[in-house]
Amino acid sequence: MSATLFTNARLIDPEAGTDTPGSLLVEGGRITGRDVAAPGAETVDCGGKCLAPGIVDIGVKVCEPGERHKESYRSAGRAAAAGGVTTMVTRPDTLPVIDTPEVLEFVHRRANDATPVHVRPMAALTKGSEGREMTEIGFLLDAGAVAFSDCDRVVTNTKVFSRALTYARSLGALVVAHPQEPGLSAGAAVTSGKFATLRGLPAVSPMAERMGLDRDIALLEMTGAKYHADQITTARALPALERAKANGLDITAGVSIHHLTLNEFDVADYRTFFKVKPPLRSEDDRLAVIEAVKTGLIDVISSMHTPQDEESKRLPFEEAASGAVALETLLPAAMRLYQAGLLDLPTLFRAMALNPAKRLGLDTGRLSAGAPADLVLFDPDKPFVMDRYTLQSKSKNTPFDGARMQGRVLGTWVDGERVFG
Amino acid sequence: MGFTDRHLLGIEHLSPLAITEILDLADSYVALNRAPSKHADALRGLTQVNMFFENSTRTQASFELAGKRLGADVMNMSMQTSSIKKGETLIDTAMTLNAMRPDLLVVRHPHAGSVALLAQKVTCAVLNAGDGRHEHPTQALLDALTIRRRKGRLHRLSIAICGDIAHSRVARSNIMLLGKMENRVRLVGPPTLMPSGVADLGVEVYDDMREGLRDVDVVMMLRLQKERMDGGFIPSEREFFHRYGLDHEKLAHAKEDAIVMHPAPMNRGVEIDGDLADDINRSVIQEQVEMGVAVRMAAMDLLARNARAAAREGVMA
């Protein structure tokens, strides 16, 4: 059995909450020990850089089937490896929507052939994500779905949603929802406030997120389902989330890296690469959400990787498509929070690796003995200027183009195999 | 710095000095427009294209006349009936047009920011004739010219902008221009027609019209933009008129010599009483139309001068 010893590392252990120098032994694709001697093992000298569990990214959009010109499994896999993402949890909002076990199996097979990292697919919660009838949740689970989501399409019919939640609960399936009051947010391109008014753009109040979350929490009380809010981006939604957790509901929440590192003003003069869904929020919201990640109220940080081609972005802001690619910028953007002293590295990897893995029932995201050797080696300080044309993703729609960033991935390992660096 | 920009996309980035420069030049064009022979040759040999992606009669006519009086060759393109319907993107349209080498492009578009987007892709000067709810700079400039000529100054005035603020690019451009020139701006209207965060723009917000009009020098009415409303902003037009329509009774709360403005077209009996709109002692609505031509002449003249200056610098460099 092949053994690799990672020496001279700064070990970021989100489970223990520690950031300590040490070494890590990997045997047969699994972590087997820490700070142990392993004569005969191949050694990787980490040069004092950070070794952390690989990122588990919930909500990656790969545009297969339907729009392979925007992102294929091959390109997404390369991007993930380059970004230190060892597990992509993919979204079903493709063309067509992944809502049958047949399509899921086909996609899953393609994905695992084409990518060096783990791919765990999510499936649609309702057929065609149209919010009318639930999908074959049982069959889809058997086919490998790790969660069920209609992505940013809110199931508006509460009867349909409550039945889907009830049914999902009976199977122990996780439902990932997008908390948003769709009436209030219809047509909105930015968050409401002075900036939206100055730019003359249609806006949505942050209250729409809180209303969506309130509704979902009421349905959770009713059904007892296992629920994850994909993105909580506003201060106003946090007290409701906190209460729901205190009341013992099976609820977790995520946030995208963009909402943690950018705010509404970054849109500036209608820069469509900054158009995401939900829209970038105020600075107060951003800081409140960072604090919630720190306390653990928000569990998960995701890239919400959403490839869009030039044609869908080179349009007037209102007409431009939403979303940003982020598999490769997730880690350097997260380092902004570290460099600013807002979040330490174990906290960041708790939200980027440990918590998402736990929530999905995966045994990765840890540095403990027995865990799969899904690892990322990175230099948190290395400065660089982001050039979007260097991205592995087929689509280059990153809001960080031209930005000064710090933090570079030096190597990525999946099941002990080096897939990048 | 005066007005040295390549494009006129909005009031937001103009300095008070640039605004004054445009207005001063416009003043001279008012005189020209009143003379029997109305021809000047500031734009002689230049091609001006009016691209309107949104219906407009008066603004387009005003730009057309302004260009013709300065000797430009003017072409009107009504984009609602053209290739946009065939699926061509805004940028492709802009590039195609750019290849025909126009000198001045006057653009109106239903989406905020689209005129600025287009300006990035063309080599000629671009004039924003209204982009969504964002800006309509020549309207604010012509309003400013009207006020300055009537009141003898464009500072330390109290000005109420009333009605449908939320959907109005005219309101946004005016708030910025009047603020830059150090006036007190009040916004008056039902809260459903007030955009979010508006109180942070350095204005006072009123939902009671009589209170909002108290002792103001200028009352600026806005058109109720029924076509931009997707339902339910006001209960009915008659209730809106009752509470926010300008009539002699409500106007009595303003200063005795307060003037009444409206960017037109008007909805008589909705935001403004018909008799008041026609009252030559109070209403300056026709004068605004006249100032419009002069301001647009001035803006295009200056843009052409800036382009020539840039070309000279290019040669020297």
mmCIF file with all atom_site columns, N, CA, C and O in Angstrom, chain A residues 191-208:
data_model
loop_
_atom_site.group_PDB
_atom_site.id
_atom_site.type_symbol
_atom_site.label_atom_id
_atom_site.label_alt_id
_atom_site.label_comp_id
_atom_site.label_asym_id
_atom_site.label_entity_id
_atom_site.label_seq_id
_atom_site.pdbx_PDB_ins_code
_atom_site.Cartn_x
_atom_site.Cartn_y
_atom_site.Cartn_z
_atom_site.occupancy
_atom_site.B_iso_or_equiv
_atom_site.pdbx_formal_charge
_atom_site.auth_seq_id
_atom_site.auth_comp_id
_atom_site.auth_asym_id
_atom_site.auth_atom_id
_atom_site.pdbx_PDB_model_num
ATOM 1  N N  . THR A 1 191 ? -29.938 44.948 -4.870  1.00 0.00 ? 191 THR A N  1
ATOM 2  C CA . THR A 1 191 ? -30.597 45.081 -3.578  1.00 0.00 ? 191 THR A CA 1
ATOM 3  C C  . THR A 1 191 ? -31.063 46.525 -3.407  1.00 0.00 ? 191 THR A C  1
ATOM 4  O O  . THR A 1 191 ? -30.448 47.450 -3.931  1.00 0.00 ? 191 THR A O  1
ATOM 5  N N  . SER A 1 192 ? -32.162 46.724 -2.697  1.00 0.00 ? 192 SER A N  1
ATOM 6  C CA . SER A 1 192 ? -32.749 48.059 -2.633  1.00 0.00 ? 192 SER A CA 1
ATOM 7  C C  . SER A 1 192 ? -31.891 48.987 -1.785  1.00 0.00 ? 192 SER A C  1
ATOM 8  O O  . SER A 1 192 ? -31.154 48.544 -0.910  1.00 0.00 ? 192 SER A O  1
ATOM 9  N N  . GLY A 1 193 ? -31.997 50.264 -2.049  1.00 0.00 ? 193 GLY A N  1
ATOM 10 C CA . GLY A 1 193 ? -31.215 51.252 -1.313  1.00 0.00 ? 193 GLY A CA 1
ATOM 11 C C  . GLY A 1 193 ? -30.778 52.380 -2.218  1.00 0.00 ? 193 GLY A C  1
ATOM 12 O O  . GLY A 1 193 ? -31.166 52.447 -3.383  1.00 0.00 ? 193 GLY A O  1
ATOM 13 N N  . LYS A 1 194 ? -29.944 53.231 -1.654  1.00 0.00 ? 194 LYS A N  1
ATOM 14 C CA . LYS A 1 194 ? -29.500 54.419 -2.367  1.00 0.00 ? 194 LYS A CA 1
ATOM 15 C C  . LYS A 1 194 ? -28.826 54.070 -3.693  1.00 0.00 ? 194 LYS A C  1
ATOM 16 O O  . LYS A 1 194 ? -29.060 54.695 -4.723  1.00 0.00 ? 194 LYS A O  1
ATOM 17 N N  . PHE A 1 195 ? -27.982 53.024 -3.663  1.00 0.00 ? 195 PHE A N  1
ATOM 18 C CA . PHE A 1 195 ? -27.245 52.670 -4.874  1.00 0.00 ? 195 PHE A CA 1
ATOM 19 C C  . PHE A 1 195 ? -28.199 52.252 -5.995  1.00 0.00 ? 195 PHE A C  1
ATOM 20 O O  . PHE A 1 195 ? -28.060 52.690 -7.142  1.00 0.00 ? 195 PHE A O  1
ATOM 21 N N  . ALA A 1 196 ? -29.168 51.419 -5.664  1.00 0.00 ? 196 ALA A N  1
ATOM 22 C CA . ALA A 1 196 ? -30.134 50.954 -6.662  1.00 0.00 ? 196 ALA A CA 1
ATOM 23 C C  . ALA A 1 196 ? -30.876 52.147 -7.251  1.00 0.00 ? 196 ALA A C  1
ATOM 24 O O  . ALA A 1 196 ? -31.116 52.234 -8.457  1.00 0.00 ? 196 ALA A O  1
ATOM 25 N N  . THR A 1 197 ? -31.231 53.090 -6.385  1.00 0.00 ? 197 THR A N  1
ATOM 26 C CA . THR A 1 197 ? -31.969 54.261 -6.835  1.00 0.00 ? 197 THR A CA 1
ATOM 27 C C  . THR A 1 197 ? -31.115 55.132 -7.748  1.00 0.00 ? 197 THR A C  1
ATOM 28 O O  . THR A 1 197 ? -31.579 55.587 -8.789  1.00 0.00 ? 197 THR A O  1
ATOM 29 N N  . LEU A 1 198 ? -29.870 55.326 -7.378  1.00 0.00 ? 198 LEU A N  1
ATOM 30 C CA . LEU A 1 198 ? -28.975 56.134 -8.215  1.00 0.00 ? 198 LEU A CA 1
ATOM 31 C C  . LEU A 1 198 ? -28.772 55.502 -9.585  1.00 0.00 ? 198 LEU A C  1
ATOM 32 O O  . LEU A 1 198 ? -28.686 56.193 -10.599 1.00 0.00 ? 198 LEU A O  1
ATOM 33 N N  . ARG A 1 199 ? -28.692 54.178 -9.608  1.00 0.00 ? 199 ARG A N  1
ATOM 34 C CA . ARG A 1 199 ? -28.455 53.495 -10.870 1.00 0.00 ? 199 ARG A CA 1
ATOM 35 C C  . ARG A 1 199 ? -29.750 53.262 -11.646 1.00 0.00 ? 199 ARG A C  1
ATOM 36 O O  . ARG A 1 199 ? -29.725 52.794 -12.769 1.00 0.00 ? 199 ARG A O  1
ATOM 37 N N  . GLY A 1 200 ? -30.875 53.524 -11.016 1.00 0.00 ? 200 GLY A N  1
ATOM 38 C CA . GLY A 1 200 ? -32.155 53.335 -11.689 1.00 0.00 ? 200 GLY A CA 1
ATOM 39 C C  . GLY A 1 200 ? -32.467 51.882 -11.989 1.00 0.00 ? 200 GLY A C  1
ATOM 40 O O  . GLY A 1 200 ? -33.133 51.573 -12.968 1.00 0.00 ? 200 GLY A O  1
ATOM 41 N N  . LEU A 1 201 ? -31.959 50.974 -11.133 1.00 0.00 ? 201 LEU A N  1
ATOM 42 C CA . LEU A 1 201 ? -32.176 49.550 -11.386 1.00 0.00 ? 201 LEU A CA 1
ATOM 43 C C  . LEU A 1 201 ? -33.296 49.007 -10.509 1.00 0.00 ? 201 LEU A C  1
ATOM 44 O O  . LEU A 1 201 ? -33.451 49.424 -9.365  1.00 0.00 ? 201 LEU A O  1
ATOM 45 N N  . PRO A 1 202 ? -34.072 48.055 -11.051 1.00 0.00 ? 202 PRO A N  1
ATOM 46 C CA . PRO A 1 202 ? -35.128 47.447 -10.230 1.00 0.00 ? 202 PRO A CA 1
ATOM 47 C C  . PRO A 1 202 ? -34.496 46.688 -9.061  1.00 0.00 ? 202 PRO A C  1
ATOM 48 O O  . PRO A 1 202 ? -33.513 45.967 -9.246  1.00 0.00 ? 202 PRO A O  1
ATOM 49 N N  . ALA A 1 203 ? -35.054 46.867 -7.871  1.00 0.00 ? 203 ALA A N  1
ATOM 50 C CA . ALA A 1 203 ? -34.399 46.371 -6.675  1.00 0.00 ? 203 ALA A CA 1
ATOM 51 C C  . ALA A 1 203 ? -35.334 45.528 -5.825  1.00 0.00 ? 203 ALA A C  1
ATOM 52 O O  . ALA A 1 203 ? -36.546 45.641 -5.914  1.00 0.00 ? 203 ALA A O  1
ATOM 53 N N  . VAL A 1 204 ? -34.725 44.681 -4.996  1.00 0.00 ? 204 VAL A N  1
ATOM 54 C CA . VAL A 1 204 ? -35.496 43.869 -4.055  1.00 0.00 ? 204 VAL A CA 1
ATOM 55 C C  . VAL A 1 204 ? -35.043 44.210 -2.642  1.00 0.00 ? 204 VAL A C  1
ATOM 56 O O  . VAL A 1 204 ? -33.861 44.412 -2.375  1.00 0.00 ? 204 VAL A O  1
ATOM 57 N N  . SER A 1 205 ? -36.000 44.282 -1.748  1.00 0.00 ? 205 SER A N  1
ATOM 58 C CA . SER A 1 205 ? -35.676 44.541 -0.350  1.00 0.00 ? 205 SER A CA 1
ATOM 59 C C  . SER A 1 205 ? -35.060 43.286 0.259   1.00 0.00 ? 205 SER A C  1
ATOM 60 O O  . SER A 1 205 ? -35.455 42.167 -0.057  1.00 0.00 ? 205 SER A O  1
ATOM 61 N N  . PRO A 1 206 ? -34.086 43.462 1.181   1.00 0.00 ? 206 PRO A N  1
ATOM 62 C CA . PRO A 1 206 ? -33.539 42.297 1.889   1.00 0.00 ? 206 PRO A CA 1
ATOM 63 C C  . PRO A 1 206 ? -34.638 41.515 2.614   1.00 0.00 ? 206 PRO A C  1
ATOM 64 O O  . PRO A 1 206 ? -34.485 40.339 2.917   1.00 0.00 ? 206 PRO A O  1
ATOM 65 N N  . MET A 1 207 ? -35.747 42.195 2.880   1.00 0.00 ? 207 MET A N  1
ATOM 66 C CA . MET A 1 207 ? -36.857 41.559 3.584   1.00 0.00 ? 207 MET A CA 1
ATOM 67 C C  . MET A 1 207 ? -37.403 40.354 2.821   1.00 0.00 ? 207 MET A C  1
ATOM 68 O O  . MET A 1 207 ? -37.962 39.438 3.413   1.00 0.00 ? 207 MET A O  1
ATOM 69 N N  . ALA A 1 208 ? -37.231 40.344 1.496   1.00 0.00 ? 208 ALA A N  1
ATOM 70 C CA . ALA A 1 208 ? -37.750 39.228 0.700   1.00 0.00 ? 208 ALA A CA 1
ATOM 71 C C  . ALA A 1 208 ? -37.063 37.917 1.090   1.00 0.00 ? 208 ALA A C  1
ATOM 72 O O  . ALA A 1 208 ? -37.667 36.851 1.042   1.00 0.00 ? 208 ALA A O  1
#
